[in-house]
Coordinates of C-alpha atoms in Angstrom, one line a residue:
Chain A
X1 CA 14.2 -27.4 18.3
X2 CA 12.9 -24.5 20.1
X3 CA 13.9 -22.8 23.5
X4 CA 11.5 -22.3 26.2
X5 CA 13.3 -19.8 28.6
X6 CA 10.9 -17.0 30.0
X7 CA 13.2 -14.5 28.4
X8 CA 11.1 -15.0 25.2
X9 CA 8.6 -12.6 26.8
X10 CA 11.0 -9.9 26.8
X11 CA 11.5 -10.2 23.0
X12 CA 8.0 -10.4 22.1
X13 CA 5.8 -8.2 24.5
X14 CA 6.9 -4.8 23.3
X15 CA 5.6 -5.5 19.9
X16 CA 2.4 -7.1 21.3
X17 CA 1.7 -4.3 23.6
X18 CA 2.5 -1.8 20.8
X19 CA -0.1 -3.5 18.5
X20 CA -2.7 -3.6 21.5
X21 CA -2.3 0.1 22.1
X22 CA -2.5 1.1 18.5
X23 CA -4.8 -1.3 16.9
X24 CA -7.0 -3.0 19.7
X25 CA -7.6 0.3 21.5
X26 CA -8.7 2.3 18.4
X27 CA -11.0 -0.5 17.3
X28 CA -12.6 -0.6 20.9
X29 CA -12.8 3.3 20.8
X30 CA -14.5 3.0 17.3
X31 CA -17.0 0.6 18.6
X32 CA -17.8 3.0 21.4
X33 CA -18.2 5.8 18.9
X34 CA -20.4 3.7 16.7
X35 CA -23.1 3.5 19.3
X36 CA -23.1 7.2 20.0
X37 CA -24.0 10.5 18.3
X38 CA -20.8 12.5 18.4
X39 CA -21.0 16.2 18.0
X40 CA -17.9 18.3 17.8
X41 CA -18.2 22.1 18.1
X42 CA -16.1 25.1 18.7
X43 CA -17.2 26.7 21.8
X44 CA -16.2 30.3 22.7
X45 CA -14.9 30.2 26.3
X46 CA -13.7 33.8 26.7
X47 CA -12.3 37.0 25.1
X48 CA -9.1 38.7 26.2
X49 CA -7.3 41.8 25.4
X50 CA -3.6 41.3 24.6
X51 CA -0.9 43.6 23.5
X52 CA 0.3 43.5 19.9
X53 CA 4.0 42.5 19.7
X54 CA 6.2 43.5 16.9
X55 CA 8.9 41.0 15.2
X56 CA 11.4 41.6 18.2
X57 CA 8.7 40.7 20.8
X58 CA 8.4 44.4 21.9
X59 CA 4.8 45.8 22.2
X60 CA 3.7 48.0 19.5
X61 CA 2.7 51.5 20.8
X62 CA -0.2 53.7 19.7
X63 CA 0.6 57.4 18.9
X64 CA -0.5 58.4 22.3
X65 CA 2.0 56.0 23.9
X66 CA -0.4 53.1 24.9
X67 CA 0.3 49.7 23.8
X68 CA -1.8 48.6 20.9
X69 CA -4.1 45.7 21.9
X70 CA -6.1 43.0 20.0
X71 CA -8.9 40.8 21.0
X72 CA -8.1 37.2 21.4
X73 CA -11.1 34.8 21.3
X74 CA -10.5 31.7 23.4
X75 CA -12.1 28.7 21.6
X76 CA -12.3 25.2 22.9
X77 CA -13.4 22.2 20.9
X78 CA -16.1 20.5 22.7
X79 CA -17.1 16.9 21.9
X80 CA -20.2 15.5 23.2
X81 CA -21.4 11.9 23.1
X82 CA -24.9 10.9 23.3
X83 CA -25.7 7.3 23.5
X84 CA -27.6 6.1 20.2
X85 CA -27.8 2.5 20.5
X86 CA -27.8 0.9 17.0
X87 CA -29.2 4.1 15.4
X88 CA -26.0 4.9 13.4
X89 CA -26.1 1.0 12.1
X90 CA -29.7 1.2 11.1
X91 CA -29.3 4.6 9.4
X92 CA -26.4 3.0 7.3
X93 CA -28.9 0.2 6.1
X94 CA -31.5 2.9 5.2
X95 CA -29.0 5.3 3.5
X96 CA -29.4 5.2 -0.3
X97 CA -25.8 6.6 -0.9
X98 CA -24.4 3.7 1.3
X99 CA -26.4 1.1 -0.9
X100 CA -24.9 2.7 -4.1
X101 CA -21.5 2.7 -2.6
X102 CA -21.8 -1.0 -1.6
X103 CA -23.0 -1.8 -5.2
X104 CA -20.1 0.1 -6.7
X105 CA -17.4 -1.4 -4.2
X106 CA -18.8 -4.9 -5.1
X107 CA -18.5 -4.4 -8.8
X108 CA -15.1 -2.9 -8.4
X109 CA -13.9 -5.8 -6.1
X110 CA -15.4 -8.4 -8.4
X111 CA -14.2 -7.1 -11.6
X112 CA -10.7 -6.0 -10.6
X113 CA -9.7 -9.0 -8.6
X114 CA -11.0 -11.5 -11.0
X115 CA -9.1 -9.8 -14.0
X116 CA -6.0 -9.3 -12.0
X117 CA -5.7 -12.8 -11.0
X118 CA -6.4 -14.2 -14.7
X119 CA -4.1 -11.7 -16.1
X120 CA -1.4 -12.4 -13.5
X121 CA -1.8 -16.1 -14.3
X122 CA -1.5 -15.6 -18.0
X123 CA 1.7 -13.3 -17.6
X124 CA 3.2 -15.7 -15.1
X125 CA 2.8 -18.4 -17.9
X126 CA 4.3 -16.1 -20.3
X127 CA 7.4 -15.0 -18.1
X128 CA 7.9 -18.7 -17.2
X129 CA 8.8 -19.5 -20.7
X130 CA 12.3 -19.0 -22.2
X131 CA 12.1 -15.2 -22.9
X132 CA 14.8 -12.7 -23.4
X133 CA 15.9 -10.3 -20.8
X134 CA 13.5 -11.8 -18.2
X135 CA 15.2 -10.2 -15.1
X136 CA 14.9 -6.5 -16.8
X137 CA 11.2 -7.2 -17.9
X138 CA 10.4 -8.6 -14.5
X139 CA 11.9 -5.5 -12.8
X140 CA 9.8 -3.2 -15.1
X141 CA 6.7 -5.1 -14.0
X142 CA 7.5 -4.5 -10.4
X143 CA 7.3 -0.7 -10.7
X144 CA 3.6 -0.2 -10.5
X145 CA 3.1 -2.1 -7.2
X146 CA 5.3 0.5 -5.3
X147 CA 4.1 3.6 -7.2
X148 CA 2.4 6.0 -4.8
X149 CA -1.3 5.4 -5.2
X150 CA -2.1 9.2 -4.9
X151 CA 0.4 9.9 -7.6
X152 CA -1.0 7.2 -9.7
X153 CA -4.5 8.6 -9.5
X154 CA -3.1 11.8 -11.0
X155 CA -1.0 10.1 -13.5
X156 CA -4.1 8.4 -14.8
X157 CA -6.1 11.7 -14.8
X158 CA -3.6 12.9 -17.5
X159 CA -3.9 9.5 -19.3
X160 CA -7.6 9.4 -19.4
X161 CA -8.0 13.1 -20.3
X162 CA -10.5 13.1 -23.1
X163 CA -9.2 16.0 -25.2
X164 CA -5.8 15.2 -26.4
X165 CA -4.9 12.5 -23.7
X166 CA -3.0 9.4 -25.1
X167 CA -6.1 7.3 -25.1
X168 CA -8.4 10.0 -26.5
X169 CA -8.3 8.3 -30.0
X170 CA -10.5 5.6 -28.6
X171 CA -13.3 8.2 -28.3
X172 CA -14.3 6.7 -24.7
X173 CA -15.8 9.2 -22.2
X174 CA -13.3 7.9 -19.5
X175 CA -14.0 10.0 -16.5
X176 CA -17.1 11.9 -17.6
X177 CA -19.6 8.9 -17.9
X178 CA -20.6 7.0 -14.7
X179 CA -20.0 3.6 -16.1
X180 CA -16.8 4.4 -17.8
X181 CA -15.6 6.2 -14.7
X182 CA -16.0 3.1 -12.7
X183 CA -14.3 1.1 -15.5
X184 CA -11.4 3.6 -15.3
X185 CA -10.8 3.1 -11.6
X186 CA -10.9 -0.7 -12.2
X187 CA -8.4 -0.3 -15.0
X188 CA -6.0 1.8 -12.8
X189 CA -6.3 -1.1 -10.1
X190 CA -5.6 -3.6 -12.7
X191 CA -2.4 -1.8 -13.7
X192 CA -1.2 -1.3 -10.2
X193 CA -2.0 -4.8 -8.8
X194 CA -1.9 -7.4 -11.8
X195 CA 1.9 -7.2 -11.4
X196 CA 1.6 -8.4 -7.8
X197 CA -0.6 -11.4 -8.7
X198 CA 2.0 -12.0 -11.6
X199 CA 5.1 -11.9 -9.3
X200 CA 3.6 -14.3 -6.8
X201 CA 2.4 -16.8 -9.4
X202 CA 5.8 -16.6 -11.2
X203 CA 7.5 -17.3 -7.9
X204 CA 5.2 -20.2 -7.2
X205 CA 5.6 -21.6 -10.8
X206 CA 9.4 -21.7 -10.5
X207 CA 9.0 -23.3 -7.3
X208 CA 7.5 -26.4 -8.9
X209 CA 10.3 -28.9 -9.5
X210 CA 11.1 -29.4 -13.2
X211 CA 11.1 -33.2 -12.8
X212 CA 7.4 -33.0 -11.9
X213 CA 6.5 -31.1 -15.0
X214 CA 8.7 -33.2 -17.1
X215 CA 7.2 -36.4 -15.7
X216 CA 3.6 -35.1 -16.4
X217 CA 4.6 -33.9 -19.8
X218 CA 5.2 -37.6 -20.9
X219 CA 1.5 -38.4 -20.5
X220 CA 0.3 -35.4 -22.6
X221 CA 1.3 -33.3 -25.7
X222 CA -1.1 -30.5 -25.0
X223 CA 0.3 -27.7 -22.7
X224 CA -3.3 -26.8 -22.0
X225 CA -4.0 -30.2 -20.5
X226 CA -0.7 -30.0 -18.6
X227 CA -1.7 -26.8 -17.1
X228 CA -5.4 -27.8 -16.2
X229 CA -4.4 -31.2 -14.7
X230 CA -1.1 -30.6 -13.1
X231 CA 0.0 -27.0 -12.9
X232 CA -3.1 -25.2 -11.8
X233 CA -4.0 -27.8 -9.0
X234 CA -0.4 -27.3 -7.8
X235 CA -0.8 -23.4 -7.7
X236 CA -4.2 -23.7 -6.1
X237 CA -3.2 -22.7 -2.6
X238 CA -1.2 -19.8 -3.9
X239 CA -4.0 -18.6 -6.1
X240 CA -6.5 -18.8 -3.2
X241 CA -4.0 -16.8 -1.0
X242 CA -3.6 -14.2 -3.7
X243 CA -7.3 -14.0 -4.1
X244 CA -7.9 -13.4 -0.3
X245 CA -5.1 -10.8 -0.1
X246 CA -6.4 -8.8 -3.0
X247 CA -10.1 -9.0 -1.7
X248 CA -9.0 -7.7 1.6
X249 CA -7.1 -4.9 0.0
X250 CA -9.7 -4.0 -2.8
X251 CA -12.5 -3.6 0.0
X252 CA -10.4 -0.6 1.2
X253 CA -10.5 1.2 -2.2
X254 CA -9.8 4.8 -1.4
X255 CA -6.7 6.5 -2.8
X256 CA -7.5 6.3 -6.4
X257 CA -11.2 7.3 -6.0
X258 CA -9.8 10.3 -3.8
X259 CA -7.6 11.6 -6.6
X260 CA -8.9 10.3 -10.0
X261 CA -12.6 11.0 -9.7
X262 CA -13.4 12.2 -6.2
X263 CA -16.3 9.8 -6.2
X264 CA -17.8 11.3 -9.4
X265 CA -19.4 12.0 -11.7
X266 CA -22.1 12.5 -9.1
X267 CA -21.6 9.5 -6.8
X268 CA -20.8 7.0 -9.6
X269 CA -17.5 6.0 -8.2
X270 CA -18.1 6.8 -4.5
X271 CA -16.6 3.6 -2.9
X272 CA -17.7 2.6 0.5
X273 CA -14.4 3.5 2.2
X274 CA -14.4 6.9 0.4
X275 CA -18.2 7.4 1.6
X276 CA -17.2 6.6 5.2
X277 CA -14.2 8.9 5.0
X278 CA -16.4 11.8 3.8
X279 CA -19.1 11.2 6.3
X280 CA -16.6 11.3 9.0
X281 CA -14.2 13.9 8.1
X282 CA -16.0 16.3 5.7
X283 CA -19.4 16.2 7.7
X284 CA -17.8 15.5 11.0
X285 CA -20.4 12.7 11.7
X286 CA -18.0 10.5 13.6
X287 CA -20.5 8.2 15.2
X288 CA -22.0 7.4 11.7
X289 CA -18.7 7.0 10.0
X290 CA -17.5 4.6 12.8
X291 CA -20.6 2.5 12.4
X292 CA -20.0 2.4 8.6
X293 CA -16.4 1.4 9.2
X294 CA -17.4 -1.3 11.6
X295 CA -19.8 -2.8 9.1
X296 CA -16.9 -3.0 6.5
X297 CA -14.7 -4.5 9.2
X298 CA -17.3 -7.3 9.7
X299 CA -17.2 -8.0 5.9
X300 CA -13.5 -8.0 5.9
X301 CA -13.3 -10.2 9.0
X302 CA -15.3 -12.9 7.1
X303 CA -12.7 -12.7 4.4
X304 CA -10.0 -12.8 7.1
X305 CA -11.3 -15.8 8.7
X306 CA -11.0 -17.7 5.5
X307 CA -7.7 -16.3 5.1
X308 CA -6.6 -17.1 8.7
X309 CA -7.2 -20.8 8.1
X310 CA -5.2 -20.7 4.9
X311 CA -2.2 -18.6 6.5
X312 CA -1.9 -20.8 9.4
X313 CA -1.1 -23.7 7.2
X314 CA 1.6 -21.6 5.7
X315 CA 3.3 -21.1 9.0
X316 CA 3.4 -24.8 10.1
Chain B
X1 CA 15.7 -43.8 -37.9
X2 CA 19.1 -42.8 -36.6
X3 CA 19.2 -40.1 -39.3
X4 CA 15.6 -39.2 -38.6
X5 CA 15.8 -38.4 -34.9
X6 CA 18.4 -35.7 -35.0
X7 CA 16.4 -34.1 -37.9
X8 CA 13.2 -34.1 -35.9
X9 CA 14.8 -32.8 -32.8
X10 CA 16.3 -30.0 -34.8
X11 CA 13.0 -29.2 -36.2
X12 CA 11.5 -29.1 -32.8
X13 CA 14.3 -27.0 -31.4
X14 CA 13.9 -24.5 -34.3
X15 CA 10.1 -24.4 -33.9
X16 CA 10.7 -23.7 -30.2
X17 CA 13.3 -21.0 -30.8
X18 CA 10.7 -19.2 -33.1
X19 CA 8.1 -19.5 -30.6
X20 CA 10.5 -18.3 -27.9
X21 CA 11.1 -15.3 -30.0
X22 CA 7.5 -14.6 -30.6
X23 CA 6.7 -14.9 -26.9
X24 CA 9.6 -12.8 -26.1
X25 CA 8.2 -10.2 -28.1
X26 CA 4.9 -10.5 -26.5
X27 CA 6.5 -10.2 -23.0
X28 CA 8.4 -7.0 -24.2
X29 CA 5.1 -5.5 -25.4
X30 CA 3.5 -6.3 -22.1
X31 CA 6.3 -4.7 -20.1
X32 CA 6.0 -1.7 -22.3
X33 CA 2.4 -1.4 -21.8
X34 CA 2.7 -1.5 -17.8
X35 CA 5.5 0.9 -18.2
X36 CA 3.6 3.5 -20.4
X37 CA 1.8 5.4 -17.6
X38 CA 5.2 6.1 -16.0
X39 CA 6.8 7.0 -19.4
X40 CA 3.7 9.3 -20.1
X41 CA 4.4 11.1 -16.8
X42 CA 8.1 11.5 -17.7
X43 CA 7.2 12.8 -21.2
X44 CA 4.7 15.2 -19.7
X45 CA 7.1 16.5 -17.2
X46 CA 9.5 17.5 -19.9
X47 CA 7.0 19.4 -22.0
X48 CA 6.3 23.0 -22.1
X49 CA 2.7 23.7 -20.7
X50 CA 1.5 24.7 -24.1
X51 CA 2.5 21.4 -25.5
X52 CA 0.7 19.1 -23.0
X53 CA -2.0 18.3 -25.5
X54 CA -0.6 19.3 -28.8
X55 CA 2.3 16.8 -29.0
X56 CA 1.5 14.2 -31.5
X57 CA 1.9 10.3 -31.2
X58 CA 3.7 8.9 -28.2
X59 CA 5.2 12.1 -27.2
X60 CA 8.8 11.0 -27.5
X61 CA 11.3 13.6 -26.2
X62 CA 13.6 15.0 -28.9
X63 CA 11.5 13.4 -31.6
X64 CA 8.1 14.9 -31.0
X65 CA 9.1 17.9 -28.9
X66 CA 12.1 19.6 -27.6
X67 CA 12.3 18.7 -23.8
X68 CA 12.7 21.2 -21.2
X69 CA 13.6 20.9 -17.5
X70 CA 11.7 24.0 -16.5
X71 CA 8.8 22.1 -14.9
X72 CA 11.4 20.3 -12.8
X73 CA 13.2 23.4 -11.8
X74 CA 10.2 25.4 -10.8
X75 CA 8.8 22.5 -8.8
X76 CA 11.9 21.7 -6.8
X77 CA 12.1 25.2 -5.8
X78 CA 8.7 25.3 -4.2
X79 CA 9.1 25.4 -0.5
X80 CA 6.1 23.3 0.4
X81 CA 7.4 20.5 -2.0
X82 CA 10.7 20.5 -0.2
X83 CA 8.9 20.5 3.3
X84 CA 6.7 17.7 2.2
X85 CA 9.8 15.7 0.8
X86 CA 11.5 16.2 4.3
X87 CA 8.4 15.2 6.1
X88 CA 7.9 12.0 4.1
X89 CA 11.5 11.1 4.7
X90 CA 11.7 11.8 8.3
X91 CA 8.3 10.2 9.2
X92 CA 9.0 7.0 7.0
X93 CA 12.6 6.6 8.6
X94 CA 11.3 7.0 12.1
X95 CA 8.4 4.8 11.5
X96 CA 10.8 2.1 10.1
X97 CA 13.1 2.6 13.1
X98 CA 10.4 1.8 15.5
X99 CA 9.0 -1.0 13.5
X100 CA 12.5 -2.6 13.4
X101 CA 13.1 -2.0 17.1
X102 CA 9.8 -3.7 18.0
X103 CA 9.7 -6.2 15.0
X104 CA 13.1 -7.8 15.1
X105 CA 13.0 -9.1 18.8
X106 CA 9.3 -10.4 18.1
X107 CA 10.4 -12.0 14.9
X108 CA 13.4 -13.7 16.9
X109 CA 11.0 -14.9 19.7
X110 CA 8.7 -16.3 17.2
X111 CA 11.4 -18.2 15.3
X112 CA 13.4 -19.4 18.3
X113 CA 11.2 -19.7 21.4
X114 CA 8.3 -21.9 22.0
X115 CA 5.0 -20.1 23.2
X116 CA 2.5 -22.4 24.9
X117 CA -0.4 -20.4 25.7
X118 CA -1.0 -19.2 22.1
X119 CA 1.0 -21.3 19.6
X120 CA 3.6 -19.5 17.7
X121 CA 1.8 -19.5 14.3
X122 CA -1.1 -18.0 15.8
X123 CA 0.8 -15.2 17.3
X124 CA 2.5 -14.7 13.8
X125 CA -0.9 -14.6 12.1
X126 CA -2.2 -12.2 14.7
X127 CA 0.6 -9.8 13.9
X128 CA -0.1 -9.8 10.2
X129 CA -3.9 -9.9 10.5
X130 CA -4.0 -6.2 11.3
X131 CA -2.6 -5.4 7.7
X132 CA -6.1 -6.4 6.7
X133 CA -7.9 -3.9 8.9
X134 CA -9.7 -1.3 6.8
X135 CA -7.7 2.0 7.9
X136 CA -11.1 3.8 8.0
X137 CA -11.9 1.6 11.0
X138 CA -9.1 3.0 13.2
X139 CA -8.9 6.6 11.4
X140 CA -11.7 8.2 13.4
X141 CA -10.2 7.2 16.9
X142 CA -6.7 8.2 15.9
X143 CA -8.0 11.6 14.8
X144 CA -10.0 12.1 18.2
X145 CA -7.1 10.7 20.4
X146 CA -4.4 12.8 18.6
X147 CA -6.5 15.9 18.7
X148 CA -7.0 15.4 22.4
X149 CA -3.2 15.3 22.8
X150 CA -2.8 18.2 20.6
X151 CA -0.7 16.1 18.2
X152 CA -2.7 16.8 14.9
X153 CA -0.4 18.1 12.2
X154 CA 2.7 16.7 13.8
X155 CA 5.3 14.3 12.5
X156 CA 4.9 12.2 15.7
X157 CA 1.3 11.3 15.3
X158 CA 1.7 9.8 11.7
X159 CA 5.0 8.3 12.8
X160 CA 3.2 6.3 15.4
X161 CA 0.6 5.3 13.0
X162 CA 2.8 4.3 10.3
X163 CA 5.1 2.2 12.4
X164 CA 2.0 0.3 13.5
X165 CA 0.8 -0.8 10.1
X166 CA 4.3 -1.6 8.6
X167 CA 5.2 -3.6 11.7
X168 CA 3.7 -6.9 10.2
X169 CA 6.3 -6.8 7.2
X170 CA 9.4 -6.9 9.4
X171 CA 7.9 -9.7 11.7
X172 CA 6.9 -12.0 8.8
X173 CA 9.9 -11.4 6.5
X174 CA 12.6 -11.6 9.2
X175 CA 10.9 -14.4 11.3
X176 CA 11.3 -16.8 8.4
X177 CA 14.9 -15.7 7.9
X178 CA 15.7 -16.1 11.5
X179 CA 14.1 -19.7 11.4
X180 CA 16.2 -20.7 8.3
X181 CA 19.5 -19.8 10.1
X182 CA 21.3 -22.8 11.6
X183 CA 20.4 -22.6 15.4
X184 CA 23.7 -24.4 16.3
X185 CA 25.7 -21.2 16.0
X186 CA 23.4 -19.5 18.6
X187 CA 23.4 -22.6 20.8
X188 CA 27.2 -22.8 20.8
X189 CA 27.3 -19.2 22.0
X190 CA 24.8 -20.0 24.7
X191 CA 27.1 -22.9 25.9
X192 CA 29.9 -20.5 26.0
X193 CA 28.0 -18.4 28.4
X194 CA 26.4 -15.7 26.2
X195 CA 22.8 -14.5 27.0
X196 CA 19.9 -14.8 24.6
X197 CA 20.4 -11.1 23.9
X198 CA 24.0 -11.5 22.8
X199 CA 23.0 -14.5 20.7
X200 CA 20.3 -12.3 19.1
X201 CA 22.3 -9.2 18.6
X202 CA 25.8 -10.6 17.8
X203 CA 24.9 -13.7 15.7
X204 CA 21.4 -13.7 14.5
X205 CA 21.0 -10.0 13.5
X206 CA 24.2 -9.9 11.4
X207 CA 23.3 -13.1 9.6
X208 CA 19.8 -11.9 8.8
X209 CA 21.1 -8.5 7.6
X210 CA 20.1 -8.9 3.8
X211 CA 16.4 -9.7 4.8
X212 CA 16.4 -7.1 7.5
X213 CA 17.5 -4.5 4.9
X214 CA 15.0 -5.7 2.4
X215 CA 12.2 -5.5 5.0
X216 CA 13.2 -2.0 5.9
X217 CA 13.1 -0.9 2.2
X218 CA 9.7 -2.4 1.9
X219 CA 8.3 -0.9 5.0
X220 CA 9.7 2.6 3.9
X221 CA 7.9 2.3 0.8
X222 CA 4.6 1.6 2.3
X223 CA 5.0 4.3 5.1
X224 CA 5.9 6.7 2.2
X225 CA 3.0 5.9 0.1
X226 CA 0.3 5.8 2.8
X227 CA -2.4 8.6 2.3
X228 CA -5.6 8.1 4.3
X229 CA -4.0 8.5 7.7
X230 CA -1.8 11.3 6.3
X231 CA -4.6 13.3 5.0
X232 CA -6.5 12.9 8.2
X233 CA -3.6 13.5 10.7
X234 CA -1.7 16.1 8.7
X235 CA -2.6 19.5 7.4
X236 CA 0.4 21.6 6.5
X237 CA 3.5 21.6 8.9
X238 CA 3.7 17.7 8.9
X239 CA 2.1 17.0 5.4
X240 CA 3.7 14.3 3.5
X241 CA 4.3 14.0 -0.3
X242 CA 0.9 12.2 -1.0
X243 CA -1.0 15.0 1.0
X244 CA 1.1 17.6 -0.8
X245 CA 0.3 16.3 -4.3
X246 CA -3.4 16.0 -3.4
X247 CA -3.4 19.5 -2.1
X248 CA -1.8 21.3 -4.9
X249 CA -4.3 20.2 -7.4
X250 CA -7.4 21.4 -5.6
X251 CA -6.3 25.0 -5.5
X252 CA -5.3 25.7 -9.1
X253 CA -7.0 23.0 -11.1
X254 CA -4.9 20.3 -12.7
X255 CA -1.8 21.6 -14.1
X256 CA -0.5 18.5 -15.9
X257 CA 3.1 19.4 -16.3
X258 CA 3.5 20.1 -12.5
X259 CA 1.3 17.1 -11.5
X260 CA 3.6 14.9 -13.7
X261 CA 6.8 16.3 -11.8
X262 CA 5.2 15.9 -8.5
X263 CA 3.9 12.5 -9.1
X264 CA 7.3 11.5 -10.3
X265 CA 9.1 13.0 -7.2
X266 CA 6.7 11.2 -5.0
X267 CA 7.0 7.8 -6.7
X268 CA 10.7 7.7 -7.3
X269 CA 12.0 6.9 -3.9
X270 CA 9.6 4.0 -3.1
X271 CA 9.9 2.5 -6.4
X272 CA 13.6 2.6 -6.5
X273 CA 14.0 1.2 -2.9
X274 CA 11.5 -1.6 -3.8
X275 CA 13.6 -2.5 -6.8
X276 CA 16.5 -2.8 -4.4
X277 CA 14.5 -5.3 -2.4
X278 CA 13.3 -7.3 -5.2
X279 CA 14.2 -10.7 -3.8
X280 CA 12.0 -10.3 -0.8
X281 CA 9.1 -8.5 -2.6
X282 CA 7.0 -11.8 -3.0
X283 CA 7.6 -13.0 0.7
X284 CA 6.8 -9.4 2.1
X285 CA 3.6 -8.9 -0.1
X286 CA 2.2 -12.2 0.5
X287 CA 2.9 -11.6 4.3
X288 CA 5.3 -14.5 4.3
X289 CA 3.0 -17.2 3.0
X290 CA 4.9 -17.7 -0.3
X291 CA 8.8 -17.7 0.0
X292 CA 9.5 -16.5 -3.5

C-alpha cells in the first residue's frame, strides 16, 4: 500500500540534490583533475606599506612622530590546469611505489577480512550458546567498533612498543620489521572490525527460528554437521553481505596507517589510500592523486556492483 | 526404562551445564582480550610518566602502581584540547542536524510513496552506495572547492562534508522503521483532512522516535571519528579531536601518558553514544540489510 501523490518529490528531492552536489559533483571534478596536470603555486601580486597598529587599533608612532609602517606582501594562490590526457593514469601503472602499495593493500584486505569473518563466525557461535552475562559481554565487544580510529592507532602504538610494552615479552619486532609492521596493522583492524562481523552474525543466528534447528538436530548428532549443512547455508547471504561491506571498507585503509606506522618502516605499510593522500596533499600533485583515487574507485565499484545486486534483494 | 530415561536426561543436562560453564569462561576471556587495549590506555593514563614502561605485569592500578590523575588534569587544561573537543562536538551536532533534516523526509518518501521512474529500492541503494566511495576520491575536489570559497579550516566546510557521508545511516535505519509502522494511522489522519506533512510530522516522526534517536547517535559517532576529511579541511581553528591527537604527537614525540588521555577523551563520546544505540547498530552498520 503505497501513496503516489506528487508531494513525494518535496520529501525526497532535498536529500537527492544534496547528494548530487556533494558526491556526484566532486566525483566529476575529480575526473576532470585526473586528466590534467594541476599546478598550485603562490604568486606575489604586489607589495604595500601599511601602518602598524597597536592593540587598541591606533597607529604606532615612531620617535619622529611618523607612523611606523610594515610591508605587506600580497599573495595569491594560482592554480593552473594543463590537459594531460591519460598521463596521470599511465604514470600510476609505471610507479613502483604504487605497485608496492597495491601489493600491501591486497595482502591487508585479504588477510584482515578473511580472519575477521572466520573469527566473527566462531565468536557468534560461542555467544549463541547459553553463556553467562551475555548482554554485558556483548556490550564490551561493541566498544572497539566505535573507538576513534586515530586514537586506536596511537593506543596500539603503546601496545606494540618493543621495550616495556605489554606484548614485549613475545620478542616480536612489531613496528620495526616491514613484515611485522604490516601484520600489526592487520591485527589492529582485526581488533576493531571482528566485533562488527560477530555482531551481525550473532543477530543473524538469533534470527534463525529455533524449530528449524531442533528439526535439523533430529537428523544428526554432530554439531559440526548441523552447522555445515543447515546453519552456514542459512547464514550465507549475511556472510556475503558482511564480506562485501568489509572489502569495500578495507580498501580505504588510511587512519591506522597514518597513526601507527606512517607508512613505514620505509614504505612497508604504505597503503594505496595513504599513498594517494600523500601524493595529493604532501606533494600537491592533485592531478596524479585524483587519477590514483579514480583507479581505486573503479576497483571498489566492481565490489559495489556485486554488493548492489545483493542489497537490492534485501530491500524488496 | 522409566528409571533410566530421567537418569540419562540428568546426565546430559549435567554435561551441558559443565560445558556451558567452560564456554562462558571462554567468552569472558575473549571479551577481556578485546577490552585489553582500552584497559591498557586507562592504565597508562593513570601512571606517572616514569612508570610508563617500568610497571610490571598487567599494570593494575593500586596493585602494581599508585594511580594519579595528574595526566588527566594537565591535558584537560590544554586550550587546544578544549578547542578541539568543542569543534568536534559542534561539527558533529550540526552535521547530524543537517542529515536528519534531509534524511527523515527522504526516508519517509521511500517508505510510504511509490516512485515510478526509478524504483524505491534502487533509490535507497543509491543513497547508501556513496557510503562505499573511497574518501580520497572526493577529498581533492573538496579541498580545491573549499579553498576557492575560502572555507578551509572552517567548521562549515567539515560540517557539510560530514553531513553528506552520514546521511545514508538515517535514510536506511529510519526508512525501515517508517515502513514497519501501521500505515492506517496516517491514512486516518489524511481522511480527516490532514496533509502529508502533518501525517509525517505529527504521527510518523513521534512513533519512529527511538530509531531516529539511535540513528542520530550512530551518525554522531561516525562524524566524530572521521579523520581524512578533517585533516584535509581543518588545520588549527576548526581542528577536531582526531586531528588534535594526530598533531600533538608529531611535535614532541610520543608521550604515552598524554596520548592515552587524549585517545580516551576522543573515544569516550562515540563509544558511549554507540552503546546507547545498541539495538540499532546491526541495522545501521549493515546499511539496513540485516535487521538485527
